[in-house]
PDB file of C-alpha atoms in Angstrom:
ATOM      1  CA  UNK M 455     -16.614   6.354  34.481  1.00 43.00           C
ATOM      2  CA  UNK M 456     -14.949   6.762  38.200  1.00 45.00           C
ATOM      3  CA  UNK M 457     -10.810   7.259  38.865  1.00 44.00           C
ATOM      4  CA  UNK M 458      -9.768   4.562  40.836  1.00 52.00           C
ATOM      5  CA  UNK M 459     -10.589   1.273  39.387  1.00 51.00           C
ATOM      6  CA  UNK M 460      -9.853  -2.667  40.995  1.00 52.00           C
ATOM      7  CA  UNK M 461      -8.121  -5.087  39.496  1.00 48.00           C
ATOM      8  CA  UNK M 462     -11.389  -8.111  39.153  1.00 49.00           C
ATOM      9  CA  UNK M 463     -10.619 -11.575  37.239  1.00 46.00           C
ATOM     10  CA  UNK M 464     -13.800 -13.527  36.185  1.00 47.00           C
ATOM     11  CA  UNK M 465     -14.139 -16.807  34.293  1.00 42.00           C
ATOM     12  CA  UNK M 466     -14.545 -16.503  30.998  1.00 45.00           C
ATOM     13  CA  UNK M 467     -17.916 -17.405  29.237  1.00 42.00           C
ATOM     14  CA  UNK M 468     -16.773 -19.974  27.160  1.00 40.00           C
ATOM     15  CA  UNK M 469     -13.678 -21.850  26.751  1.00 34.00           C
ATOM     16  CA  UNK M 470     -13.132 -20.921  22.329  1.00 38.00           C
ATOM     17  CA  UNK M 471     -10.100 -19.497  21.611  1.00 43.00           C
ATOM     18  CA  UNK M 472     -10.229 -15.913  19.961  1.00 40.00           C
ATOM     19  CA  UNK M 473      -9.417 -17.125  17.322  1.00 39.00           C
ATOM     20  CA  UNK M 474     -10.941 -19.756  16.804  1.00 39.00           C
ATOM     21  CA  UNK M 475     -13.955 -17.663  17.187  1.00 39.00           C
ATOM     22  CA  UNK M 476     -12.667 -14.835  14.510  1.00 37.00           C
ATOM     23  CA  UNK M 477     -12.192 -17.515  11.414  1.00 37.00           C
ATOM     24  CA  UNK M 478     -15.796 -19.275  12.150  1.00 36.00           C
ATOM     25  CA  UNK M 479     -17.468 -15.302  11.819  1.00 38.00           C
ATOM     26  CA  UNK M 480     -14.732 -14.613   8.862  1.00 38.00           C
ATOM     27  CA  UNK M 481     -15.787 -18.381   7.095  1.00 38.00           C
ATOM     28  CA  UNK M 482     -19.035 -17.206   6.831  1.00 41.00           C
ATOM     29  CA  UNK M 483     -18.573 -13.320   5.217  1.00 44.00           C
ATOM     30  CA  UNK M 484     -21.291 -11.620   6.701  1.00 54.00           C
ATOM     31  CA  UNK M 485     -20.258  -7.773   6.544  1.00 56.00           C
ATOM     32  CA  UNK M 486     -20.131  -6.874  10.583  1.00 76.00           C
ATOM     33  CA  UNK M 487     -19.805  -3.935  13.318  1.00 83.00           C
ATOM     34  CA  UNK M 488     -16.482  -2.390  12.341  1.00 89.00           C
ATOM     35  CA  UNK M 489     -13.338  -3.697  13.294  1.00 93.00           C
ATOM     36  CA  UNK M 490     -11.640  -0.390  16.021  1.00 95.00           C
ATOM     37  CA  UNK M 491      -9.606   1.290  15.896  1.00 96.00           C
ATOM     38  CA  UNK M 492      -8.573   2.330  20.491  1.00 97.00           C
ATOM     39  CA  UNK M 493      -5.833   4.558  21.628  1.00 96.00           C
ATOM     40  CA  UNK M 494      -5.238   6.110  24.717  1.00 96.00           C
ATOM     41  CA  UNK M 495      -4.263   4.128  26.727  1.00 95.00           C
ATOM     42  CA  UNK M 496      -1.034   5.091  28.205  1.00 93.00           C
ATOM     43  CA  UNK M 497       1.882   3.139  31.346  1.00 92.00           C
ATOM     44  CA  UNK M 498       1.793  -0.644  31.674  1.00 92.00           C
ATOM     45  CA  UNK M 499      -1.527  -0.433  28.904  1.00 94.00           C
ATOM     46  CA  UNK M 500       0.248   0.896  26.373  1.00 93.00           C
ATOM     47  CA  UNK M 501       0.827  -1.744  23.350  1.00 93.00           C
ATOM     48  CA  UNK M 502      -3.050  -1.763  23.867  1.00 95.00           C
ATOM     49  CA  UNK M 503      -3.242   0.930  21.356  1.00 96.00           C
ATOM     50  CA  UNK M 504      -4.624  -0.036  17.398  1.00 96.00           C
ATOM     51  CA  UNK M 505      -6.514  -2.609  16.218  1.00 96.00           C
ATOM     52  CA  UNK M 506      -9.226  -4.503  17.528  1.00 96.00           C
ATOM     53  CA  UNK M 507     -11.630  -6.885  15.079  1.00 93.00           C
ATOM     54  CA  UNK M 508     -14.833  -8.069  15.653  1.00 92.00           C
ATOM     55  CA  UNK M 509     -15.379 -11.449  17.275  1.00 90.00           C
ATOM     56  CA  UNK M 510     -18.650 -11.685  17.114  1.00 86.00           C
ATOM     57  CA  UNK M 511     -21.510 -11.265  19.187  1.00 83.00           C
ATOM     58  CA  UNK M 512     -23.012 -12.359  23.284  1.00 77.00           C
ATOM     59  CA  UNK M 513     -26.028 -11.997  25.264  1.00 67.00           C
ATOM     60  CA  UNK M 514     -24.245  -9.601  27.427  1.00 56.00           C
ATOM     61  CA  UNK M 515     -26.291  -8.428  30.789  1.00 55.00           C
ATOM     62  CA  UNK M 516     -29.897  -9.940  33.279  1.00 51.00           C
ATOM     63  CA  UNK M 517     -31.137  -8.443  29.496  1.00 53.00           C
ATOM     64  CA  UNK M 518     -30.273 -10.429  27.521  1.00 64.00           C
ATOM     65  CA  UNK M 519     -29.216  -7.941  24.980  1.00 72.00           C
ATOM     66  CA  UNK M 520     -26.316  -8.247  22.321  1.00 78.00           C
ATOM     67  CA  UNK M 521     -23.722  -7.229  22.939  1.00 84.00           C
ATOM     68  CA  UNK M 522     -20.478  -7.248  20.298  1.00 89.00           C
ATOM     69  CA  UNK M 523     -17.685  -8.485  21.208  1.00 91.00           C
ATOM     70  CA  UNK M 524     -13.745  -7.326  20.022  1.00 94.00           C
ATOM     71  CA  UNK M 525     -10.344  -8.974  19.895  1.00 94.00           C
ATOM     72  CA  UNK M 526      -7.187  -7.827  20.433  1.00 94.00           C
ATOM     73  CA  UNK M 527      -4.962 -11.228  19.110  1.00 90.00           C
ATOM     74  CA  UNK M 528      -5.814 -14.306  21.242  1.00 86.00           C
ATOM     75  CA  UNK M 529      -5.240 -12.867  24.729  1.00 89.00           C
ATOM     76  CA  UNK M 530      -6.863  -9.519  25.200  1.00 92.00           C
ATOM     77  CA  UNK M 531     -10.622  -8.666  24.082  1.00 91.00           C
ATOM     78  CA  UNK M 532     -13.549  -5.714  24.848  1.00 93.00           C
ATOM     79  CA  UNK M 533     -16.572  -6.860  26.195  1.00 89.00           C
ATOM     80  CA  UNK M 534     -19.875  -5.524  27.839  1.00 87.00           C
ATOM     81  CA  UNK M 535     -20.481  -6.781  31.461  1.00 77.00           C
ATOM     82  CA  UNK M 536     -23.037  -6.484  33.996  1.00 53.00           C
ATOM     83  CA  UNK M 537     -24.159  -8.170  36.754  1.00 39.00           C
ATOM     84  CA  UNK M 538     -25.746 -11.165  35.265  1.00 39.00           C
ATOM     85  CA  UNK M 539     -24.469 -14.208  35.737  1.00 40.00           C
ATOM     86  CA  UNK M 540     -22.991 -15.286  32.313  1.00 40.00           C
ATOM     87  CA  UNK M 541     -19.674 -13.334  32.922  1.00 43.00           C
ATOM     88  CA  UNK M 542     -20.004 -12.123  36.838  1.00 46.00           C
ATOM     89  CA  UNK M 543     -18.398  -8.584  36.459  1.00 52.00           C
ATOM     90  CA  UNK M 544     -18.648  -6.505  39.207  1.00 54.00           C
ATOM     91  CA  UNK M 545     -20.148  -3.564  37.881  1.00 68.00           C
ATOM     92  CA  UNK M 546     -21.673  -2.650  34.360  1.00 78.00           C
ATOM     93  CA  UNK M 547     -20.458  -1.438  31.457  1.00 88.00           C
ATOM     94  CA  UNK M 548     -17.815  -2.366  28.604  1.00 92.00           C
ATOM     95  CA  UNK M 549     -14.222  -3.685  29.678  1.00 91.00           C
ATOM     96  CA  UNK M 550     -10.983  -4.289  28.441  1.00 93.00           C
ATOM     97  CA  UNK M 551      -9.434  -8.005  29.933  1.00 90.00           C
ATOM     98  CA  UNK M 552      -6.436 -10.381  29.026  1.00 89.00           C
ATOM     99  CA  UNK M 553      -6.444 -13.604  29.794  1.00 85.00           C
ATOM    100  CA  UNK M 554      -4.781 -15.255  32.584  1.00 78.00           C
ATOM    101  CA  UNK M 555      -1.329 -17.060  32.177  1.00 74.00           C
ATOM    102  CA  UNK M 556      -3.147 -19.613  34.268  1.00 68.00           C
ATOM    103  CA  UNK M 557      -4.577 -21.831  32.120  1.00 63.00           C
ATOM    104  CA  UNK M 558      -8.029 -21.985  33.499  1.00 64.00           C
ATOM    105  CA  UNK M 559      -9.771 -20.050  30.988  1.00 66.00           C
ATOM    106  CA  UNK M 560      -9.497 -17.495  33.233  1.00 75.00           C
ATOM    107  CA  UNK M 561      -9.430 -12.855  32.979  1.00 80.00           C
ATOM    108  CA  UNK M 562      -8.655  -9.800  34.370  1.00 84.00           C
ATOM    109  CA  UNK M 563     -10.004  -6.630  33.179  1.00 86.00           C
ATOM    110  CA  UNK M 564      -8.213  -3.968  33.748  1.00 91.00           C
ATOM    111  CA  UNK M 565     -10.118  -1.495  32.168  1.00 92.00           C
ATOM    112  CA  UNK M 566     -13.683   0.047  31.919  1.00 91.00           C
ATOM    113  CA  UNK M 567     -16.101   2.628  30.352  1.00 94.00           C
ATOM    114  CA  UNK M 568     -19.270   3.109  32.429  1.00 91.00           C
ATOM    115  CA  UNK M 569     -20.126   6.697  31.357  1.00 94.00           C
ATOM    116  CA  UNK M 570     -23.964   7.178  30.339  1.00 94.00           C
ATOM    117  CA  UNK M 571     -22.595   6.529  26.889  1.00 95.00           C
ATOM    118  CA  UNK M 572     -20.755   3.195  27.339  1.00 93.00           C
ATOM    119  CA  UNK M 573     -23.938   1.800  29.805  1.00 89.00           C
ATOM    120  CA  UNK M 574     -25.956   2.838  25.892  1.00 89.00           C
ATOM    121  CA  UNK M 575     -24.071   0.956  23.671  1.00 90.00           C
ATOM    122  CA  UNK M 576     -24.678  -2.281  22.112  1.00 88.00           C
ATOM    123  CA  UNK M 577     -21.245  -2.279  20.254  1.00 91.00           C
ATOM    124  CA  UNK M 578     -18.595   0.502  19.816  1.00 94.00           C
ATOM    125  CA  UNK M 579     -17.988   1.791  16.556  1.00 93.00           C
ATOM    126  CA  UNK M 580     -19.984   5.318  17.304  1.00 92.00           C
ATOM    127  CA  UNK M 581     -18.271   5.641  20.938  1.00 96.00           C
ATOM    128  CA  UNK M 582     -15.219   8.187  20.645  1.00 96.00           C
ATOM    129  CA  UNK M 583     -13.829   9.728  23.239  1.00 97.00           C
ATOM    130  CA  UNK M 584     -15.271   8.700  26.944  1.00 97.00           C
ATOM    131  CA  UNK M 585     -13.506   7.974  30.196  1.00 97.00           C
ATOM    132  CA  UNK M 586     -12.543   5.196  30.689  1.00 96.00           C
ATOM    133  CA  UNK M 587     -10.628   4.009  34.624  1.00 93.00           C
ATOM    134  CA  UNK M 588      -7.585   1.464  34.255  1.00 93.00           C
ATOM    135  CA  UNK M 589      -4.785   0.019  36.726  1.00 91.00           C
ATOM    136  CA  UNK M 590      -3.435   3.026  35.494  1.00 91.00           C
ATOM    137  CA  UNK M 591      -5.299   5.310  36.378  1.00 92.00           C
ATOM    138  CA  UNK M 592      -8.678   7.191  34.600  1.00 94.00           C
ATOM    139  CA  UNK M 593      -7.226   8.412  31.037  1.00 96.00           C
ATOM    140  CA  UNK M 594      -9.660   9.090  27.500  1.00 97.00           C
ATOM    141  CA  UNK M 595      -9.585   6.672  25.022  1.00 97.00           C
ATOM    142  CA  UNK M 596     -10.951   7.753  21.478  1.00 97.00           C
ATOM    143  CA  UNK M 597     -13.179   4.696  20.159  1.00 97.00           C
ATOM    144  CA  UNK M 598     -14.464   4.617  16.605  1.00 95.00           C
ATOM    145  CA  UNK M 599     -14.113   2.421  13.100  1.00 94.00           C
ATOM    146  CA  UNK M 600     -10.324   1.887  12.117  1.00 94.00           C
ATOM    147  CA  UNK M 601      -9.130   3.316   9.035  1.00 92.00           C
ATOM    148  CA  UNK M 602      -9.423   1.344   6.412  1.00 89.00           C
ATOM    149  CA  UNK M 603      -9.635  -0.122   3.063  1.00 88.00           C
ATOM    150  CA  UNK M 604     -12.502  -1.684   1.438  1.00 85.00           C
ATOM    151  CA  UNK M 605     -13.122  -5.667   0.291  1.00 82.00           C
ATOM    152  CA  UNK M 606     -12.215  -6.293  -2.936  1.00 86.00           C
ATOM    153  CA  UNK M 607     -15.232  -7.809  -2.845  1.00 87.00           C
ATOM    154  CA  UNK M 608     -17.822  -5.902  -1.042  1.00 82.00           C
ATOM    155  CA  UNK M 609     -20.204  -5.285  -3.654  1.00 87.00           C
ATOM    156  CA  UNK M 610     -20.797  -8.844  -3.621  1.00 89.00           C
ATOM    157  CA  UNK M 611     -24.858  -9.889  -4.385  1.00 90.00           C
ATOM    158  CA  UNK M 612     -25.890 -12.621  -1.792  1.00 87.00           C
ATOM    159  CA  UNK M 613     -28.614 -12.807  -3.741  1.00 92.00           C
ATOM    160  CA  UNK M 614     -27.205 -14.164  -6.882  1.00 94.00           C
ATOM    161  CA  UNK M 615     -24.835 -16.475  -4.768  1.00 93.00           C
ATOM    162  CA  UNK M 616     -27.459 -17.979  -3.195  1.00 92.00           C
ATOM    163  CA  UNK M 617     -29.198 -18.300  -6.772  1.00 94.00           C
ATOM    164  CA  UNK M 618     -25.993 -21.448  -7.361  1.00 94.00           C
ATOM    165  CA  UNK M 619     -25.539 -24.865  -6.744  1.00 94.00           C
ATOM    166  CA  UNK M 620     -22.802 -26.169  -4.614  1.00 92.00           C
ATOM    167  CA  UNK M 621     -21.251 -26.663  -7.990  1.00 93.00           C
ATOM    168  CA  UNK M 622     -21.411 -23.369  -9.846  1.00 93.00           C
ATOM    169  CA  UNK M 623     -20.550 -21.880  -6.290  1.00 92.00           C
ATOM    170  CA  UNK M 624     -16.801 -23.348  -6.870  1.00 91.00           C
ATOM    171  CA  UNK M 625     -17.020 -22.531  -9.574  1.00 90.00           C
ATOM    172  CA  UNK M 626     -17.559 -18.969  -9.623  1.00 89.00           C
ATOM    173  CA  UNK M 627     -15.340 -19.187  -6.280  1.00 87.00           C
ATOM    174  CA  UNK M 628     -11.910 -19.264  -7.924  1.00 87.00           C
ATOM    175  CA  UNK M 629     -12.306 -16.425  -9.213  1.00 84.00           C
ATOM    176  CA  UNK M 630     -15.040 -14.310  -8.319  1.00 89.00           C
ATOM    177  CA  UNK M 631     -16.234 -13.483  -4.182  1.00 91.00           C
ATOM    178  CA  UNK M 632     -19.012 -16.241  -3.996  1.00 91.00           C
ATOM    179  CA  UNK M 633     -17.762 -18.713  -1.612  1.00 88.00           C
ATOM    180  CA  UNK M 634     -18.801 -22.370  -0.310  1.00 88.00           C
ATOM    181  CA  UNK M 635     -17.663 -21.895   3.467  1.00 82.00           C
ATOM    182  CA  UNK M 636     -21.663 -21.825   5.240  1.00 79.00           C
ATOM    183  CA  UNK M 637     -22.714 -24.554   2.282  1.00 86.00           C
ATOM    184  CA  UNK M 638     -22.532 -27.758   4.953  1.00 81.00           C
ATOM    185  CA  UNK M 639     -24.122 -24.516   7.908  1.00 79.00           C
ATOM    186  CA  UNK M 640     -25.938 -23.087   5.855  1.00 82.00           C
ATOM    187  CA  UNK M 641     -26.774 -25.175   2.450  1.00 89.00           C
ATOM    188  CA  UNK M 642     -25.786 -22.218   0.033  1.00 90.00           C
ATOM    189  CA  UNK M 643     -23.305 -20.033  -1.411  1.00 92.00           C
ATOM    190  CA  UNK M 644     -22.433 -16.669   0.226  1.00 90.00           C
ATOM    191  CA  UNK M 645     -20.904 -13.907  -0.342  1.00 89.00           C
ATOM    192  CA  UNK M 646     -17.229 -13.936   0.837  1.00 84.00           C
ATOM    193  CA  UNK M 647     -15.748 -11.740   3.044  1.00 79.00           C
ATOM    194  CA  UNK M 648     -17.261  -8.327   2.401  1.00 78.00           C
ATOM    195  CA  UNK M 649     -15.625  -6.530   5.197  1.00 81.00           C
ATOM    196  CA  UNK M 650     -13.280  -3.512   4.668  1.00 86.00           C
ATOM    197  CA  UNK M 651      -9.779  -4.307   6.180  1.00 88.00           C
ATOM    198  CA  UNK M 652      -8.103  -2.536   8.742  1.00 91.00           C
ATOM    199  CA  UNK M 653      -5.048  -0.010   7.656  1.00 92.00           C
ATOM    200  CA  UNK M 654      -1.993  -0.607  10.060  1.00 91.00           C
ATOM    201  CA  UNK M 655      -1.840   0.807  13.087  1.00 92.00           C
ATOM    202  CA  UNK M 656       1.129   3.338  12.790  1.00 87.00           C
ATOM    203  CA  UNK M 657       1.494   3.588  17.100  1.00 78.00           C
ATOM    204  CA  UNK M 658       1.942   6.636  18.819  1.00 57.00           C
ATOM    205  CA  UNK M 659       5.041   8.235  20.661  1.00 43.00           C
ATOM    206  CA  UNK M 660       5.059   7.261  24.515  1.00 40.00           C
ATOM    207  CA  UNK M 661       5.246  10.641  26.818  1.00 35.00           C
TER     208      UNK M 661
END
């Protein structure tokens, strides 16, 4: 990635709020790529250090390859972009995006990574230390899975849940790990969220 950076605005590809996206994903209870811990932001972006949650997957580029989307709260996200029509970003690689306050579903990129490791990554759980260009200058960000505690349903047997009818599933959901949340869409009982929970980010000292 280079050391220079220009603010870039774009139209968000979907009007679905981040909170709604996360609710859909988590309701299904399926295992997904880990949530992230990102550190190394400085200056005006210091508040972006911390945990970034998995927010789904989306085709991101001229080849339509799927890339993971991560979010911090409702207004920040990390997503892969390219010259493809889906995102209209003027450079490839991974971008940190801030939703604009205008209410017209536009975002501004405030950081991006175009190193070979970033260009070849479909998700960022093992990215590690890489150079990123930001609105405050070049930084090295540390990106990886957040420190976490395992879900109490980590060992849930999806086949055992799927074998239950709706009444059995509802009964099992009272104290067990089966969940009827996906019954309308999938017509089956599934495991409750098996994903680990990030430990709270304790912050860092501003130098």
